[in-house]
Coordinates of C-alpha atoms in Angstrom, one line a residue:
Chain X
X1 CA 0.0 0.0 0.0
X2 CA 3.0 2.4 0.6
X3 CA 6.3 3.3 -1.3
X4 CA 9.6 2.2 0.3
X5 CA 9.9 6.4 1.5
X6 CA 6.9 6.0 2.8
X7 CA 7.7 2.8 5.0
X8 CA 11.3 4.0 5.5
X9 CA 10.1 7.5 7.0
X10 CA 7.2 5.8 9.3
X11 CA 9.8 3.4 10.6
X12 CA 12.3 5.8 11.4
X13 CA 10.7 9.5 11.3
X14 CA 13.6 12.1 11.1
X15 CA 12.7 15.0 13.5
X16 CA 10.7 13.9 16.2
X17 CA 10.3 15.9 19.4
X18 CA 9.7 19.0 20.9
X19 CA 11.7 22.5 20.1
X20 CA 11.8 24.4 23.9
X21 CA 10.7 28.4 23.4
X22 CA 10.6 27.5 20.1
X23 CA 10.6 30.5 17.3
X24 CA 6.8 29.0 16.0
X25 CA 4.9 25.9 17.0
X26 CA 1.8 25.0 14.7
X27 CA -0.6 22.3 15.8
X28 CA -3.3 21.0 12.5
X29 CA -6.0 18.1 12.4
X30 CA -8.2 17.2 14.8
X31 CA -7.9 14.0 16.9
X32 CA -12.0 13.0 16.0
X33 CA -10.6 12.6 12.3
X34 CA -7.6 10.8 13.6
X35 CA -4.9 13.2 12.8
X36 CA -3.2 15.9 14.3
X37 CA 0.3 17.3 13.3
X38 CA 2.8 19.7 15.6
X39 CA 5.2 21.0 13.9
X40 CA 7.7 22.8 16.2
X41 CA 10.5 26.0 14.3
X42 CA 13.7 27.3 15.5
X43 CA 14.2 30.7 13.5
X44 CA 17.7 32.4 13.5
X45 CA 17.3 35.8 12.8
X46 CA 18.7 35.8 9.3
X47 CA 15.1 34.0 9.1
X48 CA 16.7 30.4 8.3
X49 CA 15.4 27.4 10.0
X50 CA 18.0 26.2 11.7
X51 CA 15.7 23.2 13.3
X52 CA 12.8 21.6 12.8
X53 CA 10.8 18.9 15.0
X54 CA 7.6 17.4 14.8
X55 CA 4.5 15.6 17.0
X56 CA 1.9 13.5 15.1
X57 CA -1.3 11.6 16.0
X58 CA -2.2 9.8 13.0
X59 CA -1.6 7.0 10.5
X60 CA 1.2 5.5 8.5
X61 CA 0.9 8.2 6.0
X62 CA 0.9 10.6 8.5
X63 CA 3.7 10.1 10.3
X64 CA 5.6 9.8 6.9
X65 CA 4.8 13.3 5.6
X66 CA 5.3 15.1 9.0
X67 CA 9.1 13.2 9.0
X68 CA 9.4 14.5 5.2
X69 CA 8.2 17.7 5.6
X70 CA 10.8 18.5 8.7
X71 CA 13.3 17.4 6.4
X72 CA 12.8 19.5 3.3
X73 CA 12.2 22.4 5.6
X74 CA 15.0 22.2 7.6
X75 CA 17.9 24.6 6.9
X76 CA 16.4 26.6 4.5
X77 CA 15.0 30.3 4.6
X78 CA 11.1 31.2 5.3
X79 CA 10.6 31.8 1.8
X80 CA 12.0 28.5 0.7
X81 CA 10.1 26.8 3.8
X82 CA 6.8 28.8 2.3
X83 CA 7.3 26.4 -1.6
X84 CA 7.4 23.5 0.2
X85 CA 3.8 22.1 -0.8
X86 CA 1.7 19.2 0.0
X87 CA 2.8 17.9 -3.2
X88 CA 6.5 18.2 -2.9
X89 CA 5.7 16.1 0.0
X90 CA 4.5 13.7 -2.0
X91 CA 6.7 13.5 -4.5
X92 CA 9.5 12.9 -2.2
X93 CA 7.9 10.3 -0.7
X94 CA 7.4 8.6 -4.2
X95 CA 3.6 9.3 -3.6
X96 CA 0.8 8.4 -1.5
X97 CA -2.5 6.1 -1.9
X98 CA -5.4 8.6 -3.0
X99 CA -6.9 8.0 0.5
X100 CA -4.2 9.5 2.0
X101 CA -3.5 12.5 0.1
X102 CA -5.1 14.7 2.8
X103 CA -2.3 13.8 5.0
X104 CA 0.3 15.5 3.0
X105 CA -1.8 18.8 3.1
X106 CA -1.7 17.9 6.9
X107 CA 2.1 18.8 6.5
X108 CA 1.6 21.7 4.6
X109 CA -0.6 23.2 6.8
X110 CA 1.4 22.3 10.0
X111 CA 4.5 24.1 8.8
X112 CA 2.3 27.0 7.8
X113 CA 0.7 26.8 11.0
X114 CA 4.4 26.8 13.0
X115 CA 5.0 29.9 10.3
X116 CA 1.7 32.0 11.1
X117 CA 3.1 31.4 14.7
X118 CA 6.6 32.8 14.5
X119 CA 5.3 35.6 12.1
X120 CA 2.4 36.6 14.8
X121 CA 4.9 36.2 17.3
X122 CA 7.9 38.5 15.9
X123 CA 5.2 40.8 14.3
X124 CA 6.4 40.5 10.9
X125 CA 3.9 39.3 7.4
X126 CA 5.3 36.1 5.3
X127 CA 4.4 36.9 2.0
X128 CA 2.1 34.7 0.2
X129 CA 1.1 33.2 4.2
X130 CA -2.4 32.7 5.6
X131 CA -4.2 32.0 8.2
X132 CA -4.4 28.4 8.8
X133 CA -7.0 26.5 8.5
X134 CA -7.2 24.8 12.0
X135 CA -9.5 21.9 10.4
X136 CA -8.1 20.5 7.2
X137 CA -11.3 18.3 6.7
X138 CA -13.7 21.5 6.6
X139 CA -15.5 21.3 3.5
X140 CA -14.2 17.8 2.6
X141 CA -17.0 15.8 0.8
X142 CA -18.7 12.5 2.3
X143 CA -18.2 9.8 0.4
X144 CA -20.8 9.5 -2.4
X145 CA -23.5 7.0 -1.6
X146 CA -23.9 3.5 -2.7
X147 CA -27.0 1.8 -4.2
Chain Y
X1 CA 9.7 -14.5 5.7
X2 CA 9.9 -14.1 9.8
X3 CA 7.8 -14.6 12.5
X4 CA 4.3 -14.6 11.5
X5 CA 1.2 -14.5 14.5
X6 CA -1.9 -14.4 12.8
X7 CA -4.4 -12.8 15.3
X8 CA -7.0 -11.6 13.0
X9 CA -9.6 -15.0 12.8
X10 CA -12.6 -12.9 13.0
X11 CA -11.7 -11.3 9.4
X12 CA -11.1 -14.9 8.6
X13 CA -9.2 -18.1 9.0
X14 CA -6.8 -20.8 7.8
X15 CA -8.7 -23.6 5.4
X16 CA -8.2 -26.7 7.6
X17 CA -6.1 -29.2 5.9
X18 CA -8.7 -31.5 6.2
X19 CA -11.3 -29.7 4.9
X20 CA -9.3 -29.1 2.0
X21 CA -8.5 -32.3 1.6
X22 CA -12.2 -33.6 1.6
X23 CA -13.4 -30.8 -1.4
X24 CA -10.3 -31.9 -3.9
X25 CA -11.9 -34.8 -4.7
X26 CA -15.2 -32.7 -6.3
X27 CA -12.9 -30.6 -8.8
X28 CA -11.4 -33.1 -10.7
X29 CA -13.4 -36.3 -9.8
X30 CA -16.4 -35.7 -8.8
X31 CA -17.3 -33.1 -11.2
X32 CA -20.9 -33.6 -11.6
X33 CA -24.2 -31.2 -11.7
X34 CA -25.6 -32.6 -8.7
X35 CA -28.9 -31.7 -11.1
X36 CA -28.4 -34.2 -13.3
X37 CA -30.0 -37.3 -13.7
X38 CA -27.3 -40.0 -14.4
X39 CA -25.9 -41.8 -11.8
X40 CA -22.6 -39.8 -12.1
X41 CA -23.9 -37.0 -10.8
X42 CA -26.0 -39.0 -8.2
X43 CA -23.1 -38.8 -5.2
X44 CA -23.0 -35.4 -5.1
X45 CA -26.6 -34.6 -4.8
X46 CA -26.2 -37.5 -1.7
X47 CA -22.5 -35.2 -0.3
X48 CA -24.6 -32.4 -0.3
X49 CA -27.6 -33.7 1.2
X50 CA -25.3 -34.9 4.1
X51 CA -23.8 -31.4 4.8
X52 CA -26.9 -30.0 5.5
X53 CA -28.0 -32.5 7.9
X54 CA -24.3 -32.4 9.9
X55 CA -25.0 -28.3 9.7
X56 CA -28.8 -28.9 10.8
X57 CA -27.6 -31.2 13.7
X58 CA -25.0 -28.7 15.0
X59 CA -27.9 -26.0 15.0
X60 CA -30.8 -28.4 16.5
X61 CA -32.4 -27.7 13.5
X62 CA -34.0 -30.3 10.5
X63 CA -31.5 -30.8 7.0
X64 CA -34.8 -29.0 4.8
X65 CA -34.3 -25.9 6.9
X66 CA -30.5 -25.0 5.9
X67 CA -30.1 -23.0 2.5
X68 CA -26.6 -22.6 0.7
X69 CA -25.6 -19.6 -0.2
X70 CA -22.3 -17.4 -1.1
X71 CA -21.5 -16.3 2.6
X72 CA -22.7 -14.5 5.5
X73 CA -23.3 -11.4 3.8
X74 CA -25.8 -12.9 1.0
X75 CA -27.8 -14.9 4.1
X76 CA -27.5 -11.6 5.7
X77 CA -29.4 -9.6 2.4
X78 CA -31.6 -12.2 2.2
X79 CA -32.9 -12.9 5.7
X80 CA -33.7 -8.8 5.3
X81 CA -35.3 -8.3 2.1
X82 CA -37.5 -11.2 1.4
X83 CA -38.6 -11.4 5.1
X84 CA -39.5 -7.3 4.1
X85 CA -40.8 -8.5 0.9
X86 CA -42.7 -11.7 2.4
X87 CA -44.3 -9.7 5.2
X88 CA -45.0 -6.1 3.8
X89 CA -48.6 -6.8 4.0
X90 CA -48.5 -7.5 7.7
X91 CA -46.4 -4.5 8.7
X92 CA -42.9 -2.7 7.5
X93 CA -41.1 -1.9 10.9
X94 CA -38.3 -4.0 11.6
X95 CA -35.7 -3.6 14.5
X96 CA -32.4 -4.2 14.6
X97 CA -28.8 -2.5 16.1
X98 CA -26.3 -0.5 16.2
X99 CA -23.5 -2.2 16.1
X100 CA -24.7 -5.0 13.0
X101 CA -22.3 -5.6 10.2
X102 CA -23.1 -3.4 7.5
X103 CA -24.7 -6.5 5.5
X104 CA -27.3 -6.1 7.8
X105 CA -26.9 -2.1 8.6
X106 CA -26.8 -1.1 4.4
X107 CA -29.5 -3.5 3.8
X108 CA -31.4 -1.9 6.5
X109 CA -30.9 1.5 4.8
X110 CA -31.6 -0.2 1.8
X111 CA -35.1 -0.8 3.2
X112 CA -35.7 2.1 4.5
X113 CA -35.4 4.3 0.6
X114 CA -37.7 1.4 0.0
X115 CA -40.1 2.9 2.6
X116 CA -39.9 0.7 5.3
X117 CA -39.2 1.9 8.7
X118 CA -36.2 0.2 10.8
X119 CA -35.4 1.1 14.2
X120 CA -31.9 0.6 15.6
X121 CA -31.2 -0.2 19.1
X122 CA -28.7 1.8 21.3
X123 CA -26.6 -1.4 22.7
X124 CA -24.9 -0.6 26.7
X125 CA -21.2 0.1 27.1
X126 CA -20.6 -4.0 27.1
X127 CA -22.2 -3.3 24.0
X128 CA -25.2 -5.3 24.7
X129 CA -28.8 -4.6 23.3
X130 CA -31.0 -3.4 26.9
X131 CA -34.1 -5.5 26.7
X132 CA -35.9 -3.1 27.7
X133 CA -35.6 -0.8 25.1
X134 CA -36.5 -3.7 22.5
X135 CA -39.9 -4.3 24.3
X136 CA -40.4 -0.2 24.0
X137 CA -39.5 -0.4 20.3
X138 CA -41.8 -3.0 19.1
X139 CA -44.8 -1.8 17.2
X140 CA -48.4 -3.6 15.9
X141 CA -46.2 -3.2 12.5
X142 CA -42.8 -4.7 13.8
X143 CA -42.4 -7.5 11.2
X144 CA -38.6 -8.7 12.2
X145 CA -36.1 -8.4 14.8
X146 CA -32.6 -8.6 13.8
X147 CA -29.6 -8.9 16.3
X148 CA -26.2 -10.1 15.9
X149 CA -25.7 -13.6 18.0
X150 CA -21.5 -12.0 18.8
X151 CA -20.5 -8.7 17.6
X152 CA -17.3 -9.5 15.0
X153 CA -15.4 -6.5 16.4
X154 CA -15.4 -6.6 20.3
X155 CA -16.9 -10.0 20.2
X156 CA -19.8 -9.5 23.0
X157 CA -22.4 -12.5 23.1
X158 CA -26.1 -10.9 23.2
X159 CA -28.5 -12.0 25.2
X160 CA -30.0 -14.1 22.2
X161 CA -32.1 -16.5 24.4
X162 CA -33.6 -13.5 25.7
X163 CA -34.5 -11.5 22.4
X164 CA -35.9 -15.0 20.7
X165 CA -38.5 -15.0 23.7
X166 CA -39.7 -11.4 23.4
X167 CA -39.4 -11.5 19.5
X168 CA -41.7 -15.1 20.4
X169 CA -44.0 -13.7 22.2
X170 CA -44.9 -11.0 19.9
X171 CA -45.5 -13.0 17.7
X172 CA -42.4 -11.6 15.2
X173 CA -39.7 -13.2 13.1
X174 CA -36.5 -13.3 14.9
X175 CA -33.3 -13.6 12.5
X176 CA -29.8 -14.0 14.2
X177 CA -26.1 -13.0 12.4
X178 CA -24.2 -15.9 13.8
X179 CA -21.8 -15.2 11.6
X180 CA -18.7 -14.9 14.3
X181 CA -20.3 -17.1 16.8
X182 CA -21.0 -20.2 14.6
X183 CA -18.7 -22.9 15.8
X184 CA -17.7 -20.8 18.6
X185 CA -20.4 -21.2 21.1
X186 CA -22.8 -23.9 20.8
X187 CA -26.6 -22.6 19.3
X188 CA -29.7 -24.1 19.5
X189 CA -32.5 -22.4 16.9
X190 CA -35.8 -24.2 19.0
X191 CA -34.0 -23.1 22.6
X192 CA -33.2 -19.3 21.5
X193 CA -36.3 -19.3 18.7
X194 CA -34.4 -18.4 16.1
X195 CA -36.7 -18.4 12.9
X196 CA -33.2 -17.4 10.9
X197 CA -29.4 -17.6 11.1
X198 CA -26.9 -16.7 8.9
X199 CA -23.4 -18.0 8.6
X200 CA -20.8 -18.2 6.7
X201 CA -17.6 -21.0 5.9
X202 CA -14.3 -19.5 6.6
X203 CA -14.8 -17.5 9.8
X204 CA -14.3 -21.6 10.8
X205 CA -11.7 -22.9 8.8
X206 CA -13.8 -23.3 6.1
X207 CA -13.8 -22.5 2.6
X208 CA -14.5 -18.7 1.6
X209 CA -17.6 -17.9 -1.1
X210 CA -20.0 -20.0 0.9
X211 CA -21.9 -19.8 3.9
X212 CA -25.8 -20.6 4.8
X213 CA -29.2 -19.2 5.9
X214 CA -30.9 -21.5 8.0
X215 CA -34.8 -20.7 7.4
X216 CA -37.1 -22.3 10.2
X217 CA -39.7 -24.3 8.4
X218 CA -42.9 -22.0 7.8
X219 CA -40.9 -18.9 7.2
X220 CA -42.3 -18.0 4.3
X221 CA -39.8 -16.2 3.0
X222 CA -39.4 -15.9 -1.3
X223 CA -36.1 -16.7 -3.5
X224 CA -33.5 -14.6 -3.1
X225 CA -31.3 -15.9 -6.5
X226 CA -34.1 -17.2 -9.2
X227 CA -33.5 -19.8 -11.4
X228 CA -33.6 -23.2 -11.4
X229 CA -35.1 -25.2 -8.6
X230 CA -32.0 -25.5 -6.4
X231 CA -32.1 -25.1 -2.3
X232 CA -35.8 -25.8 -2.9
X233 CA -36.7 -23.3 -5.1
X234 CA -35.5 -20.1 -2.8
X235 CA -32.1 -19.8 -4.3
X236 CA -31.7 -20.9 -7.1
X237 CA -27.5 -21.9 -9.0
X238 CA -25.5 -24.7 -10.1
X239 CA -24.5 -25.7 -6.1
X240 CA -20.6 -24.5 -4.9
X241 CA -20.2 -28.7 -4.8
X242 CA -16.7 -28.2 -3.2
X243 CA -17.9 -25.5 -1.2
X244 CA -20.5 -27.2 0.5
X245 CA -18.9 -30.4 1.3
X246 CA -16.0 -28.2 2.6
X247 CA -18.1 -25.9 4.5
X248 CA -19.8 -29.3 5.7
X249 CA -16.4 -30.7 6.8
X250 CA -15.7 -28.1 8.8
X251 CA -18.9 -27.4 10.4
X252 CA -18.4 -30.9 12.0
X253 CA -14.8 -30.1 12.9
X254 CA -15.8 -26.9 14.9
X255 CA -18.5 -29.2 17.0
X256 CA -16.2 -31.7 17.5
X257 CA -13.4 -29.2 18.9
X258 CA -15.7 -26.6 20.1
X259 CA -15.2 -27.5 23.6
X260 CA -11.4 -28.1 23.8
X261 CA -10.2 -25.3 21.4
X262 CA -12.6 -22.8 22.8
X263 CA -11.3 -23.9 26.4
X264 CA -7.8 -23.2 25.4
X265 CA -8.7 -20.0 23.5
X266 CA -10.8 -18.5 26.4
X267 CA -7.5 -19.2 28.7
X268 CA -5.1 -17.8 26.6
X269 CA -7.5 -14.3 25.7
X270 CA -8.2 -13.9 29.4
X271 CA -3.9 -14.4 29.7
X272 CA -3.3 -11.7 26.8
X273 CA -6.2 -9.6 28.4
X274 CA -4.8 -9.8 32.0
X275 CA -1.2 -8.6 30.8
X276 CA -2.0 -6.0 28.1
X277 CA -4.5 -4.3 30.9
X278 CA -1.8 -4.5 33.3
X279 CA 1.6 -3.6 31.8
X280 CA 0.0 -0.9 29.0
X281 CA -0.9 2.3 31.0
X282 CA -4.3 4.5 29.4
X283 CA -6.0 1.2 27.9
X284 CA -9.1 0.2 27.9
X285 CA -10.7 -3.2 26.7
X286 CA -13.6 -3.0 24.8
X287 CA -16.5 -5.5 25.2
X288 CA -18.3 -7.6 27.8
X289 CA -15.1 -9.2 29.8
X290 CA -16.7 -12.4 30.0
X291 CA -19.6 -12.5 27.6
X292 CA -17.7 -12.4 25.1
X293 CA -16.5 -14.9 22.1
X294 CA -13.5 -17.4 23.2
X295 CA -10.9 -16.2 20.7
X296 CA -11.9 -11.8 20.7
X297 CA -9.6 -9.1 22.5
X298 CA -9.9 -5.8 22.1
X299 CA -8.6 -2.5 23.2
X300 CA -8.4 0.7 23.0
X301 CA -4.9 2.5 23.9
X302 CA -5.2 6.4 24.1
X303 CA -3.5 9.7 22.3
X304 CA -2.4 6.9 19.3
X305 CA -3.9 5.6 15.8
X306 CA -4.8 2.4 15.0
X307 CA -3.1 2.2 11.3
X308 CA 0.3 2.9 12.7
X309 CA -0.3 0.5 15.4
X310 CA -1.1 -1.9 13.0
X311 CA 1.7 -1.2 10.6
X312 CA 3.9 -1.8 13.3
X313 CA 2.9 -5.1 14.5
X314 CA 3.3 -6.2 11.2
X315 CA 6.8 -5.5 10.9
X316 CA 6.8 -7.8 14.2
X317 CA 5.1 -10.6 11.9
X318 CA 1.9 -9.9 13.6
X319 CA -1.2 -9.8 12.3
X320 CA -4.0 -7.9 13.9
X321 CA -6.5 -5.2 12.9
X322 CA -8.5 -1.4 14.5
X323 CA -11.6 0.3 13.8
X324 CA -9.5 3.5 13.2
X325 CA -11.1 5.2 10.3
X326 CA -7.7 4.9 8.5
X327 CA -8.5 1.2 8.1
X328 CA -11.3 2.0 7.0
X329 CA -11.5 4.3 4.5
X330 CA -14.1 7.0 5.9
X331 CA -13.4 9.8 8.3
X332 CA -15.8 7.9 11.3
X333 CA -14.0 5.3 13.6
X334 CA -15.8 1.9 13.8
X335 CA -19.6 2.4 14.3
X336 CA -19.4 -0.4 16.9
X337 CA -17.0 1.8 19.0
X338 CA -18.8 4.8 18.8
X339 CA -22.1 3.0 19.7
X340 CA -20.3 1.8 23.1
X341 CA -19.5 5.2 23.7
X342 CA -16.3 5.8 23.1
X343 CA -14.9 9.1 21.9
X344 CA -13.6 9.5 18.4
X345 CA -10.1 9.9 19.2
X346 CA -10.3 6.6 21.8
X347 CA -12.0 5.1 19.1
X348 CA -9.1 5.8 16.5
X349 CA -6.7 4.1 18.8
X350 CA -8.4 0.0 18.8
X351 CA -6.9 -2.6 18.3
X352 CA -8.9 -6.2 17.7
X353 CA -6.3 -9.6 18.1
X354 CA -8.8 -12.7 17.3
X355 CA -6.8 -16.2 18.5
X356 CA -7.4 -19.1 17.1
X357 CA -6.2 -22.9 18.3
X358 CA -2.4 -22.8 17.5
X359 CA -1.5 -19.4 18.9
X360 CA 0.5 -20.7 21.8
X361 CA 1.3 -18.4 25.5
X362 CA 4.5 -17.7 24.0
X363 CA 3.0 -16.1 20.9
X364 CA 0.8 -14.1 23.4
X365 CA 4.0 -13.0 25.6
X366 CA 5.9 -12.2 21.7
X367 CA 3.0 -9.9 21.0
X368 CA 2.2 -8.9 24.4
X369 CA 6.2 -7.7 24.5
X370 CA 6.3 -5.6 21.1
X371 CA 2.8 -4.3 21.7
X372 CA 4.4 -2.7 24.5
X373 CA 7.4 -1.0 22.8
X374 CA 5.0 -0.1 20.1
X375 CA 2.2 1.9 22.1
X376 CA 5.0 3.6 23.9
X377 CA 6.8 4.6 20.3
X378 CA 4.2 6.2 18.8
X379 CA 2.9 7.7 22.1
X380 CA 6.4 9.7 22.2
X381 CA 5.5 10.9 18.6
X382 CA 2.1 11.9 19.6
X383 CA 0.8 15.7 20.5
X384 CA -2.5 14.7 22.1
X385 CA 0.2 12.3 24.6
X386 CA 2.4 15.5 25.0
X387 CA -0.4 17.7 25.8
X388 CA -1.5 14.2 28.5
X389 CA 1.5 14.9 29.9
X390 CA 2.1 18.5 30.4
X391 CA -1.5 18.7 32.5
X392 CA -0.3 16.2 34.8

């Protein structure tokens, strides 16, 4: 059901744990759904990230994007941490199965979440940032009926 | 390949050797439409006959009241919609639960765009149906009562003896999914009045694609398949030959066992019960603790997700599986757990191991050990255990 990444970054997420007085912490999902993402930032002040950890409540897939996301976040500047999409996460994990898609938006919004943080936090705007959703499932369609 | 522990028998189980053994013969051999008239054909029509009357005997019921079908889930259709079809004239309520499988639960809601009217009964945190509230539901109208014998997820027994006499009494048909408890507790369809049962082959080391409706005689209930005159007209199809005699074999392998194997699986459950309780902190077990089928755990452990619990037993060889919505492809944890009352993020975190006879202690204290390591792995990586912690 999942690629090798996938398994690989499951069975051994890079970047778990807490960040103390961490620059921005964002927190996504909701545990009725099953999922919830932390993603904890530690900003230097040329705006890089110097490190990156994550929490996660949720499936294989889950954990797998949260671990990816921290890594193709991690050492780069705002702005690069800003194009890091839900599907660059997939692609770097070699993809996800359709049902799971949602879990890489998961990761996008978590690291937007941490950013929103920081930027509310330091009172500075990210270009191109919004406000997070705090639901990612809003709006999201029930399946379509049988019969 | 390593290590493998299959705990997942209520999803279903290993063909018996023997059971396997006894069908080969009825590929190659003993190929014959058990329709025809030459005497070729003659022995199979005489096999098949016998299966139903070991099946009958292990239900206290008579061979002319057990139907072949494809499995529990086409016994399950059928039991519904012809008994709705059958009995329209005399009323369209019919009553069932909560926590059904959904070959009872979507043909249920199937029935209802039909216009008939269904009830479904809140079941207690054992997840047991409260007799009460059947007597309150039944209407003039109420045509069929519908409960599960064991639920296939946290395995509770319902009080079936119970709901047969009220369901009696009233005068109403009384149909049973025995589809877990078949060959795992010991029925009787007069005692419990049962007026229909479905079950199916390889939830007892039977073949898969067939199962059976057993039909009390005078339960005028229609064809569900038609066709020719097969299973006496009500479902009609060339008979699954090897099925049958395979389902028949093991049928009398589950009564013959039932008592020992279920002894040893009760024993070693209650063992794997005892230490997952104990040595896993914020657990819970869901399901009656001792009404409850000989081979069923299962638990809840909190702030962590069934999918990655079960990804990670499997890299351990072990096979096991949750009613986390990951598994099972909607948004909504099991309806089973939700109807006991757990919370959607408890629910998220089951797990459901179902034994069978040659899971040994050992296997229990192998899984038992990594269960361990596991729930506290993924309760590191978890926020809602971080946030746990920090109120402390």
């Amino acid at each position: 059901m999942y690629t090798e990444k996938v398994m690989d970054h499951f069975q051994h997420p890079r970047n778990v744990g807490e960040i103390e007085n961490a620059s921005g912490v964002g927190t996504v999902g909701n545990a009725k759904c099953g999922d919830i993402m932390r993603i904890y930032l530690d900003i230097d002040d040329n705006q890089i990230i110097r490190d990156v950890k994550f929490k996660t409540f949720g499936c294989g897939a889950a954990v797998a994007t949260s671990s990816m996301a921290t890594e193709l976040v991690k050492g780069k500047s705002i702005q690069e941490a800003m194009e890091v999409t839900n599907k660059a996460v997939m692609e770097a994990l070699d993809g996800l199965p359709p049902v799971k898609v949602h879990c890489s938006l998961l990761a996008e919004e978590a690291i937007h979440a941490a950013l929103w943080d920081y930027a509310e936090k330091h009172g500075i705007k990210i270009e191109g940032l919004e406000k997070p959703k705090s639901d990612i499932h809003e709006g999201e369609e029930e399946e379509e009926e049988e019969y | 390949m390593g290590r493998l522990i299959y705990l997942d028998n209520a999803a279903t189980t290993k063909t018996a050797p023997e059971v396997v053994e006894a069908m080969l013969p009825y590929f190659t051999e003993n190929y014959g439409n058990p329709s025809s008239v030459y005497s070729f054909s003659a022995g199979n029509k005489e096999a098949i006959s016998q299966q139903r009357d070991i099946i009958a005997e292990a239900l206290g019921a008579k061979g002319n009241e057990i139907y072949f079908t494809a499995g529990g889930s086409e016994s399950d259709n059928w039991a519904l919609k012809a008994t709705a079809e059958a009995y329209e004239s005399k009323g369209n309520h019919i009553i069932t639960t909560k926590i059904e499988h959904h070959a009872i639960l979507h043909t249920a809601e199937y029935l209802e765009k039909k216009g008939f009217e269904v009830t479904y009964l809140d079941v207690d945190e054992d997840g047991k149906v409260k007799l009460d509230a059947l007597k309150a539901a039944i209407r003039p109208t109420t045509i069929l009562i519908s409960v599960m014998y064991a639920n296939n997820e946290i395995g509770t027994i319902q009080p079936i003896k119970e709901i047969g006499e009220i369901a009696h009494e009233h005068g109403i048909l009384f149909h049973t999914d025995a589809v877990q408890a078949f060959g795992q507790v010991p029925i009787n369809v007069d005692e419990c009045h049962i007026d229909m049962l479905s079950a199916s082959g390889h939830k007892l080391n039977g073949p898969k694609g067939i199962g059976f409706l057993y039909i009390r005689k005078g339960v005028k209930i229609r064809s569900f398949v038609h066709g020719g005159a097969q299973e006496r007209k009500r479902r009609a199809g060339t008979e699954n030959v090897p099925g049958i005699i395979g389902l028949g074999t093991a049928v009398k392998r589950a009564v013959t066992t039932m008592q020992e194997r279920t002894a040893k699986e009760t024993e070693l459950r209650d063992y794997l019960i005892e230490r997952v309780m104990k040595e896993i902190p914020y657990c819970r077990l869901n399901g009656h603790r001792t009404d409850r089928l000989p081979n069923n755990a299962n638990f809840s452990f909190r702030f962590i997700e069934g999918e990655s619990l079960l990804i990670m037993l499997d890299m351990k060889g072990i096979c096991g599986s949750s009613g986390s919505a990951c598994t099972s492809g909607s948004l909504d944890p099991s309806h089973v757990l939700l109807a006991i009352g757990l919370p959607h993020e408890i629910a998220h975190g089951s797990l459901r191991l179902t034994l069978n006879e040659e899971i040994a202690k050992e296997d229990i204290d192998y899984v038992v050990d990594n269960l361990k390591e596991i729930v506290e792995h993924l309760r590191k990586m978890s926020p809602l255990y971080e946030d746990f912690v920090k109120k402390q």
